[in-house]
């Protein structure tokens, strides 16, 4: 019967062994594959979970997405991974695509300031959604991410304790949705320590952070406009570009005699341990963010 065949596709071991063998023989004979999306049209709750990130080629989001995917699969759901490519229209298109397949829920890392708040809010009203990495105040069931005030305060205190107070290197028009939070956290941390904040704002837009850090870091080094020998970058990818610019300018980065510059970042980016010298950074807990996001959604 049709209900028995349907049961086979959702819980095959609950079907009698002899009946299961007949079904599997017929499937092989006709080379049949169930259309999961068509099956879901008649269900109130599907086994699909959407995962949307701002830019999948960024190793930070790729690592988070990998962890989330594994957790979703382990829970018996099907992950559907989409990237917004840093574009508001693409983010809205991703949400529309997910809405059409009636997912059980969605894990969304929004563009943040670049998001269409009304569109994201409307989607979250239709589909159970947990935001991660970047929050939009009042939108979604919950938000899971790092505490930028805490992490920036930690690294600012460390840098002040071990050398000259840091200047903050950021993009003038930042793409990273956490950038403004980190800038504000830097200013507050410096003021609490009785230090004067210095902002170095790099020209450039988009997600080519290393190139922007290299180009604009090289510019401030050539212009000798650094107010201190310590640079705290808004994220590790910018910092990796600044490290490269320092190397090209013949400046030694590090501690001790002969070192002209100290460079630090934020995120514990997967590549941050491999530059020379290894990048000083403050980490985000990838595993915990992924696990807590999935647990909260379920």
C-alpha angles and dihedrals in degrees: 000000000000093000089054092051090047090051089051091059094049101035110006096176091060090065118088111264096241092048091047090054091053091050093049091049090053092047091053093045093053096032087232124182120184117238100233093190093052090048090052093057090077095046128087091208123032130195093240122112119191120218116193123184129178098235121003096193089065103096090219093061092037090057094046091047091050091054093045092048092053092050093048092050091047089055091056098257132120115243119217109196120201133174124211092205090220091292126123093211091051091050091053090046091052091052091048090051092050093047090056093059095047099232121204087235144328135235107208130189098188128205086245113206090019093054123104096243095199092052093047092045092051091050092050088052090058101038130038101252134181117195120215136186093008127037131207106207113251095005126114134012092282144337127235120189148109125301101242093187090059098042096045091047089053096053095041090053091048094050093047091048094050102039145328116348111265131251114220116241113201142147116270089225102027123207097189106095091219095052099099092046090054093047091052091045090052093051092048093047093050092048092049088055092049093249130133113246117229121195121202107193118198123210115236142081136218133046100299090108097156092053092047091048091049096047099041094036088054090050096054090045092052092046091049088225098137108123091203139015091245123080123189110194124208090237139005095253091060089046092053088055091050090050089054092048090051091051092050090050091052094247118145113225119209144052131312137025116352095019114125102178143029119207127190136173144182134248107043085248112206090250097044094097095056107062117093109273099028109252118256105229145153114239136233115212101241095182095050094046091051095043095045092047093053094043091050093050094049 
